[in-house]
CSV table of C-alpha atoms and ligand atoms in Angstrom, one decimal:
chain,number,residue,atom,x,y,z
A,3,UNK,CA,16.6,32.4,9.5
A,4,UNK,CA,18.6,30.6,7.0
A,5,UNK,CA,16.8,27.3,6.3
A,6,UNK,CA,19.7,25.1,7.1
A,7,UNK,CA,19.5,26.8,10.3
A,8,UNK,CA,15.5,25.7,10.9
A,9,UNK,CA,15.9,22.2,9.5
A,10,UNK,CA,19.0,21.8,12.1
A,11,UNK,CA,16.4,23.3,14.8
A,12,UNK,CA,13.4,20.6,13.9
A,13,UNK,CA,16.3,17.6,13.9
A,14,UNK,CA,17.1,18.9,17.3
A,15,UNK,CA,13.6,18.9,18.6
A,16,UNK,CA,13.1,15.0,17.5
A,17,UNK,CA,16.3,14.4,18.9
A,18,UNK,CA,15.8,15.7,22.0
A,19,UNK,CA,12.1,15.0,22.4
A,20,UNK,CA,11.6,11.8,20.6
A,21,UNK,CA,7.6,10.5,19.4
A,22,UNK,CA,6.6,6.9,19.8
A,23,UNK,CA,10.5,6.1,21.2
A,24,UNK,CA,9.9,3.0,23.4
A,25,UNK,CA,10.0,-0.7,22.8
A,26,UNK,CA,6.6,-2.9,24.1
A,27,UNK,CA,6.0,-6.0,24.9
A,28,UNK,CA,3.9,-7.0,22.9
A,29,UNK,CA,4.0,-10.2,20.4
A,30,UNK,CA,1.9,-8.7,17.8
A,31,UNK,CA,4.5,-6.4,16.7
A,32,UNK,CA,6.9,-6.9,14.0
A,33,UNK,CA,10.7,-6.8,15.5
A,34,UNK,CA,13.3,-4.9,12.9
A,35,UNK,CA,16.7,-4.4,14.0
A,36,UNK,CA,19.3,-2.1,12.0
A,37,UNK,CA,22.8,-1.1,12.8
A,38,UNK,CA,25.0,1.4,11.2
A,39,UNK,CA,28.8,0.4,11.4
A,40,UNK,CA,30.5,3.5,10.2
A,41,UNK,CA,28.6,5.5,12.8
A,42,UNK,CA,27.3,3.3,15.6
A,43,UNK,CA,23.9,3.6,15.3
A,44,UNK,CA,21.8,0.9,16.4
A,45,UNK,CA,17.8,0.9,15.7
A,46,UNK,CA,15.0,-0.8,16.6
A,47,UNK,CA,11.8,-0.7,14.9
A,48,UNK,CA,8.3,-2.0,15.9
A,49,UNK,CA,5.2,-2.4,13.5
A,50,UNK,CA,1.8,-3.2,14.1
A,51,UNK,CA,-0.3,-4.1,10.8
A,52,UNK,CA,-3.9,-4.3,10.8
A,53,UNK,CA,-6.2,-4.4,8.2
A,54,UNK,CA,-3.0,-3.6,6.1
A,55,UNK,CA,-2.9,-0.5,8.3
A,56,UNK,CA,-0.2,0.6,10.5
A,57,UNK,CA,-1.6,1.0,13.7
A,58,UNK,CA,1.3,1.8,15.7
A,59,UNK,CA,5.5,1.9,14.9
A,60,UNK,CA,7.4,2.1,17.8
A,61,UNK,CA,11.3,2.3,18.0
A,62,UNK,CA,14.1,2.7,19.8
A,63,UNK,CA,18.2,2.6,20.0
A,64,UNK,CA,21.0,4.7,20.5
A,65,UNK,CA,22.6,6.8,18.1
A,66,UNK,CA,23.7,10.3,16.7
A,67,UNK,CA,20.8,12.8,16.4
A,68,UNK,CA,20.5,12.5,12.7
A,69,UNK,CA,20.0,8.8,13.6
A,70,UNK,CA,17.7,9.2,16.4
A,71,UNK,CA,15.6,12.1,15.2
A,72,UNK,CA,15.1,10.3,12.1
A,73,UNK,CA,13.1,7.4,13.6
A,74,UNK,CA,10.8,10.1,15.5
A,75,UNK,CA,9.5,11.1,12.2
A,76,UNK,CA,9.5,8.4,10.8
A,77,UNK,CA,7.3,7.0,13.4
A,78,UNK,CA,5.0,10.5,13.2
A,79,UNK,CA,5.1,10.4,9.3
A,80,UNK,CA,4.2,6.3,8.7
A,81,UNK,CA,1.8,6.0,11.5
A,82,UNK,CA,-2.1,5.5,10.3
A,83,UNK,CA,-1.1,4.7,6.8
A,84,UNK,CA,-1.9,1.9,4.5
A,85,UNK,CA,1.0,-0.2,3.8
A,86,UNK,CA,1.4,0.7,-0.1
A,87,UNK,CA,1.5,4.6,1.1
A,88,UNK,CA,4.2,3.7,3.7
A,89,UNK,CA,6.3,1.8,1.3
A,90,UNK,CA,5.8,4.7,-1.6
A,91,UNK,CA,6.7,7.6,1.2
A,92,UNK,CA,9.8,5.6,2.8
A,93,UNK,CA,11.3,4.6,-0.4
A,94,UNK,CA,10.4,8.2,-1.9
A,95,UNK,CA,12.5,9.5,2.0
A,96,UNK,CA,15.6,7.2,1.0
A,97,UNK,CA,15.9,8.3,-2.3
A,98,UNK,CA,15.8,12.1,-1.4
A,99,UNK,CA,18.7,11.5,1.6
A,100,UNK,CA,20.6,9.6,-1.3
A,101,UNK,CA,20.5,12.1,-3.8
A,102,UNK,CA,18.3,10.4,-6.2
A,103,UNK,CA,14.9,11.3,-8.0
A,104,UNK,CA,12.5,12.0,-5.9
A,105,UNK,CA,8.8,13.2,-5.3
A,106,UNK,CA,8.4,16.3,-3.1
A,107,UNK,CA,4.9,15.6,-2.9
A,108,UNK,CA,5.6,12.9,-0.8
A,109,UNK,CA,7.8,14.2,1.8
A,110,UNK,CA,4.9,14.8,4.7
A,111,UNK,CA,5.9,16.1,8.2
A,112,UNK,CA,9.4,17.2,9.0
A,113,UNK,CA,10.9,14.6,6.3
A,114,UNK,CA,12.5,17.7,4.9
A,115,UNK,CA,14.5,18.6,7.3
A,116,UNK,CA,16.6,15.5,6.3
A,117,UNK,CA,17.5,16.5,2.5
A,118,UNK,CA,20.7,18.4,3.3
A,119,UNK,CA,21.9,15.1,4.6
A,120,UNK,CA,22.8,14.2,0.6
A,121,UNK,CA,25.9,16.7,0.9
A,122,UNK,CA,26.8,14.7,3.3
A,123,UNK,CA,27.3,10.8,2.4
A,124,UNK,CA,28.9,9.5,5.2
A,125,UNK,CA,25.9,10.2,7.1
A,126,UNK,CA,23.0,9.0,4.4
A,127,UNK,CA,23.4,5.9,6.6
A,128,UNK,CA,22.3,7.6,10.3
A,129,UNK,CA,19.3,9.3,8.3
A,130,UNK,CA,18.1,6.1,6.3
A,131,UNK,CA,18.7,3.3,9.1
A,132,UNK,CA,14.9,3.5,10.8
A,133,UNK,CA,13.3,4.2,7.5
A,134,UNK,CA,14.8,1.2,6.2
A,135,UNK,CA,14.0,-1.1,9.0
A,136,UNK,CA,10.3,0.2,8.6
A,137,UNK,CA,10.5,-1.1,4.8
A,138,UNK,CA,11.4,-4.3,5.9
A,139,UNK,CA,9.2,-4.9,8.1
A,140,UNK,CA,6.4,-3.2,5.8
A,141,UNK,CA,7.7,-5.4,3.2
A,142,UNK,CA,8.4,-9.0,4.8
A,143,UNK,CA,5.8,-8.6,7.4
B,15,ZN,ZN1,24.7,8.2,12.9
């Protein structure tokens, strides 16, 4: 299998089956919202911080499945991690999607799935939008 083919397969799966999707009600957790004009996307992100570890990251929104499969992993990837290893890995994400430098050693989970997105700018945006929420909130919060 061609590994275009594979990386379009694990996008699928997060698209269609979606970890931690679901806002709660719960005023402990941090409230990010994104939205991507170019393609519609529109994300929400929750954080809970504790002992400057992520306990839980929630989120949810409608969008393409680049969009929406992204903040599944994310979610997967960023849950149970201190803060500082959040930022390092989200940051290190962005700058793979966007064709920058970046550190293969931190790309955990399916983040990989995501670096053919760079031959495609128009949609850097849809794959970005819930990491960048959760580096808001990671860094403001
Ligand atoms: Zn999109």
């Amino acid at each position: 299998m061609k590994i275009e083919n594979l990386y379009r397969q694990i996008i699928m799966e997060h698209y269609k089956n979606p970890l931690n999707k679901g806002l709660l009600s719960d005023a402990d957790y941090l409230l990010i919202k994104m939205h991507n004009p170019s393609c519609g996307d529109d994300v929400t992100v929750q954080l809970k911080v504790e002992d400057n570890i992520i306990k839980d990251i929630r989120h949810d929104g409608v969008g393409c499945s680049i969009c929406c499969s992204s903040a599944s992993v994310m979610s997967e990837v960023l849950k149970g991690l201190s803060k500082e290893e959040a930022i390092k890995i989200a940051e290190n994400f962005i700058d793979m999607v966007m064709n920058k430098e970046f550190n293969p050693n931190y790309l955990k989970g399916d983040m990989q799935a995501y670096s053919g997105v760079r031959t495609f700018p128009a949609r850097v945006r849809c794959a970005t939008l819930a990491w960048v929420a959760a580096l808001k909130g990671l860094k403001e919060g």
